[in-house]
mmCIF file of C-alpha atoms in Angstrom:
data_model
loop_
_atom_site.group_PDB
_atom_site.id
_atom_site.type_symbol
_atom_site.label_atom_id
_atom_site.label_comp_id
_atom_site.label_asym_id
_atom_site.label_seq_id
_atom_site.Cartn_x
_atom_site.Cartn_y
_atom_site.Cartn_z
ATOM 1 C CA PHE A 1 -15.621 -14.166 -13.370
ATOM 2 C CA ASP A 2 -13.508 -16.943 -11.911
ATOM 3 C CA LEU A 3 -10.350 -14.827 -12.104
ATOM 4 C CA ILE A 4 -9.719 -11.085 -12.275
ATOM 5 C CA TYR A 5 -6.131 -9.971 -12.799
ATOM 6 C CA ILE A 6 -4.698 -6.445 -12.795
ATOM 7 C CA PRO A 7 -1.007 -6.873 -13.715
ATOM 8 C CA PHE A 8 2.167 -4.815 -13.945
ATOM 9 C CA ASN A 9 1.376 -1.912 -11.590
ATOM 10 C CA THR A 10 -1.599 -0.880 -13.768
ATOM 11 C CA PHE A 11 -3.705 -0.164 -10.675
ATOM 12 C CA GLN A 12 -1.194 2.500 -9.625
ATOM 13 C CA HIS A 13 -2.160 4.664 -12.593
ATOM 14 C CA LEU A 14 -5.410 5.385 -10.730
ATOM 15 C CA LEU A 15 -4.326 8.562 -8.963
ATOM 16 C CA MET A 16 -7.213 9.251 -6.609
ATOM 17 C CA GLU A 17 -8.406 7.035 -3.770
ATOM 18 C CA ASP A 18 -12.004 7.193 -5.037
ATOM 19 C CA GLU A 19 -10.811 5.887 -8.443
ATOM 20 C CA GLN A 20 -8.968 3.028 -6.732
ATOM 21 C CA MET A 21 -12.024 2.227 -4.599
ATOM 22 C CA SER A 22 -14.307 2.312 -7.651
ATOM 23 C CA CYS A 23 -11.999 -0.087 -9.501
ATOM 24 C CA LEU A 24 -11.901 -2.553 -6.612
ATOM 25 C CA LYS A 25 -15.680 -2.365 -6.048
ATOM 26 C CA SER A 26 -16.276 -2.922 -9.761
ATOM 27 C CA ALA A 27 -14.045 -5.999 -9.692
ATOM 28 C CA ALA A 28 -15.850 -7.271 -6.566
ATOM 29 C CA ALA A 29 -19.214 -6.796 -8.304
ATOM 30 C CA HIS A 30 -18.058 -9.211 -11.022
ATOM 31 C CA MET A 31 -16.903 -11.902 -8.603
ATOM 32 C CA HIS A 32 -18.687 -14.917 -7.117
ATOM 33 C CA GLU A 33 -17.868 -16.786 -3.894
ATOM 34 C CA ASN A 34 -15.135 -18.897 -5.562
ATOM 35 C CA SER A 35 -13.573 -16.077 -7.612
ATOM 36 C CA HIS A 36 -9.973 -15.009 -7.260
ATOM 37 C CA PHE A 37 -8.581 -11.518 -7.830
ATOM 38 C CA VAL A 38 -4.853 -10.944 -8.303
ATOM 39 C CA LEU A 39 -3.654 -7.345 -7.892
ATOM 40 C CA ASP A 40 -0.008 -6.670 -8.826
ATOM 41 C CA VAL A 41 1.473 -3.402 -7.475
ATOM 42 C CA MET A 42 4.793 -1.923 -6.411
ATOM 43 C CA ASN A 43 5.870 -2.513 -2.819
ATOM 44 C CA SER A 44 5.750 1.025 -1.391
ATOM 45 C CA GLU A 45 8.332 0.088 1.241
ATOM 46 C CA GLN A 46 10.892 -0.553 -1.510
ATOM 47 C CA VAL A 47 10.140 2.508 -3.658
ATOM 48 C CA ILE A 48 12.409 5.503 -3.210
ATOM 49 C CA LEU A 49 10.437 8.637 -4.029
ATOM 50 C CA ASN A 50 13.304 10.692 -5.405
ATOM 51 C CA ILE A 51 13.778 12.496 -8.674
ATOM 52 C CA ASN A 52 16.262 10.652 -10.831
ATOM 53 C CA ASP A 53 16.928 12.119 -14.267
ATOM 54 C CA GLU A 54 19.206 9.216 -15.252
ATOM 55 C CA TRP A 55 17.736 6.497 -17.475
ATOM 56 C CA LYS A 56 17.631 3.139 -15.685
ATOM 57 C CA LEU A 57 17.247 -0.123 -17.597
ATOM 58 C CA ASP A 58 14.534 -2.119 -15.851
ATOM 59 C CA TYR A 59 13.462 -4.696 -18.454
ATOM 60 C CA SER A 60 15.047 -6.479 -21.384
ATOM 61 C CA SER A 61 13.831 -9.324 -23.588
ATOM 62 C CA VAL A 62 15.126 -11.041 -26.730
ATOM 63 C CA LEU A 63 12.470 -11.648 -29.366
ATOM 64 C CA GLN A 64 12.220 -14.701 -31.676
ATOM 65 C CA ASP A 65 13.859 -12.808 -34.550
ATOM 66 C CA GLY A 66 16.900 -12.035 -32.365
ATOM 67 C CA SER A 67 16.075 -8.375 -31.859
ATOM 68 C CA LYS A 68 15.903 -7.051 -28.310
ATOM 69 C CA ILE A 69 13.368 -4.857 -26.535
ATOM 70 C CA GLU A 70 14.639 -2.770 -23.635
ATOM 71 C CA ARG A 71 12.624 -0.590 -21.261
ATOM 72 C CA TYR A 72 14.232 2.300 -19.424
ATOM 73 C CA GLN A 73 12.664 4.635 -16.888
ATOM 74 C CA LYS A 74 13.434 7.784 -14.973
ATOM 75 C CA THR A 75 11.523 9.743 -12.345
ATOM 76 C CA ILE A 76 11.145 13.420 -13.187
ATOM 77 C CA GLY A 77 8.716 14.538 -10.487
ATOM 78 C CA VAL A 78 7.450 13.520 -7.067
ATOM 79 C CA GLU A 79 4.525 14.954 -5.090
ATOM 80 C CA ARG A 80 5.356 13.702 -1.603
ATOM 81 C CA ASP A 81 2.034 14.743 -0.030
ATOM 82 C CA THR A 82 0.022 12.654 -2.540
ATOM 83 C CA SER A 83 2.629 9.951 -3.352
ATOM 84 C CA ILE A 84 2.140 10.711 -7.046
ATOM 85 C CA VAL A 85 5.230 10.072 -9.133
ATOM 86 C CA HIS A 86 5.847 11.410 -12.661
ATOM 87 C CA LYS A 87 7.863 8.897 -14.667
ATOM 88 C CA VAL A 88 9.125 8.765 -18.219
ATOM 89 C CA PHE A 89 9.473 5.368 -19.884
ATOM 90 C CA MET A 90 11.474 4.657 -23.016
ATOM 91 C CA TYR A 91 11.242 1.484 -25.066
ATOM 92 C CA LYS A 92 14.060 0.659 -27.470
ATOM 93 C CA GLU A 93 14.142 -1.941 -30.200
ATOM 94 C CA ILE A 94 17.681 -3.130 -30.876
ATOM 95 C CA ARG A 95 18.756 -5.269 -33.841
ATOM 96 C CA ASP A 96 22.325 -6.319 -34.539
ATOM 97 C CA GLY A 97 23.548 -4.036 -31.752
ATOM 98 C CA GLN A 98 21.905 -0.944 -33.290
ATOM 99 C CA THR A 99 18.887 0.907 -31.940
ATOM 100 C CA ILE A 100 16.333 0.833 -34.745
ATOM 101 C CA GLY A 101 13.478 2.462 -32.874
ATOM 102 C CA ALA A 102 12.735 4.198 -29.602
ATOM 103 C CA ARG A 103 9.578 5.614 -28.086
ATOM 104 C CA GLU A 104 9.098 7.587 -24.864
ATOM 105 C CA PHE A 105 5.944 8.184 -22.894
ATOM 106 C CA ASP A 106 5.042 9.946 -19.646
ATOM 107 C CA ALA A 107 3.108 8.301 -16.864
ATOM 108 C CA LEU A 108 1.757 9.396 -13.501
ATOM 109 C CA MET A 109 1.619 6.749 -10.791
ATOM 110 C CA LYS A 110 0.330 6.789 -7.228
ATOM 111 C CA ILE A 111 2.519 4.754 -4.908
ATOM 112 C CA THR A 112 -0.044 4.205 -2.155
ATOM 113 C CA PRO A 113 1.597 3.090 1.112
ATOM 114 C CA ASN A 114 1.075 -0.648 1.652
ATOM 115 C CA GLU A 115 -0.998 -0.228 4.827
ATOM 116 C CA LYS A 116 -3.275 2.362 3.176
ATOM 117 C CA LEU A 117 -3.782 0.151 0.115
ATOM 118 C CA GLN A 118 -4.690 -2.791 2.345
ATOM 119 C CA GLU A 119 -7.248 -0.593 4.112
ATOM 120 C CA ILE A 120 -8.771 0.447 0.744
ATOM 121 C CA ILE A 121 -8.927 -3.204 -0.363
ATOM 122 C CA VAL A 122 -10.829 -4.247 2.773
ATOM 123 C CA ARG A 123 -13.200 -1.244 2.611
ATOM 124 C CA SER A 124 -14.032 -2.220 -0.991
ATOM 125 C CA GLY A 125 -15.538 -5.536 0.166
ATOM 126 C CA LEU A 126 -12.541 -7.764 -0.544
ATOM 127 C CA ASP A 127 -10.491 -9.970 1.775
ATOM 128 C CA ILE A 128 -6.729 -10.300 1.469
ATOM 129 C CA LYS A 129 -6.065 -14.051 1.437
ATOM 130 C CA ASP A 130 -2.311 -13.756 0.804
ATOM 131 C CA ILE A 131 0.353 -11.287 -0.295
ATOM 132 C CA TRP A 132 3.141 -12.580 -2.505
ATOM 133 C CA SER A 133 6.447 -10.897 -3.240
ATOM 134 C CA ASP A 134 6.867 -12.596 -6.623
ATOM 135 C CA TYR A 135 5.155 -15.010 -9.000
ATOM 136 C CA SER A 136 6.808 -17.958 -7.235
ATOM 137 C CA PHE A 137 4.461 -17.160 -4.320
ATOM 138 C CA GLY A 138 7.311 -15.952 -2.093
ATOM 139 C CA HIS A 139 6.767 -13.777 0.968
ATOM 140 C CA ASP A 140 9.940 -11.652 1.007
ATOM 141 C CA ASN A 141 9.021 -8.048 1.883
ATOM 142 C CA ALA A 142 12.358 -6.798 0.505
ATOM 143 C CA THR A 143 11.219 -7.216 -3.121
ATOM 144 C CA LYS A 144 9.810 -4.521 -5.422
ATOM 145 C CA LYS A 145 6.436 -6.287 -5.826
ATOM 146 C CA LYS A 146 3.319 -6.822 -3.760
ATOM 147 C CA ILE A 147 0.945 -9.287 -5.379
ATOM 148 C CA TYR A 148 -2.350 -9.398 -3.524
ATOM 149 C CA PHE A 149 -4.471 -12.551 -3.701
ATOM 150 C CA LEU A 150 -8.024 -11.364 -2.995
ATOM 151 C CA GLN A 151 -11.470 -12.875 -2.529
ATOM 152 C CA LEU A 152 -14.901 -11.559 -1.604
ATOM 153 C CA GLN A 153 -15.576 -10.887 2.084
#
C-alpha cells in the first residue's frame, strides 16, 4: 500500500506489547519503499492516569440536519503497572436542545509511554521520519496527540 493509516488512538486498544508489535509488523509487511504509515496515538506525557468518575465532554459536532453529536468520557479504572486504562464513552444525539439518544460503551486502552512506543516501532522494522503534535504538522509536545510518520527501515 502507498499509505497505511491507524487513526484516533485505535492502536492503543491493543493491550499487550506482542499485539502492538504484530500490528506494526503486519503493516510493514504491506508496505513498499515509498509507502507511508501514519500512526495516531495519545501523547503519554499529557495523559493523567487518574480515575475520574465525572463525565467530560471531549468532542462535539453539528450535523447537516442541525442535530448535534457529543462524546463524553470518564476513566473508571487504571492499572498503573501496565498503563491500561478503563474508560467509559457516551455518545449523545441532541436535537432542538433535547437529548434524543445516548449510548455508552466501555473501552480498555494501553497508554504506552512515548519512549517505549518508539522502541517498539523501531523493533518492528519501521523508521520514525517525523512526529507531529497535530494534523497541521506541528511539533508541540504539550498537545494530547502524537502522530507518527513512519516508513520502512
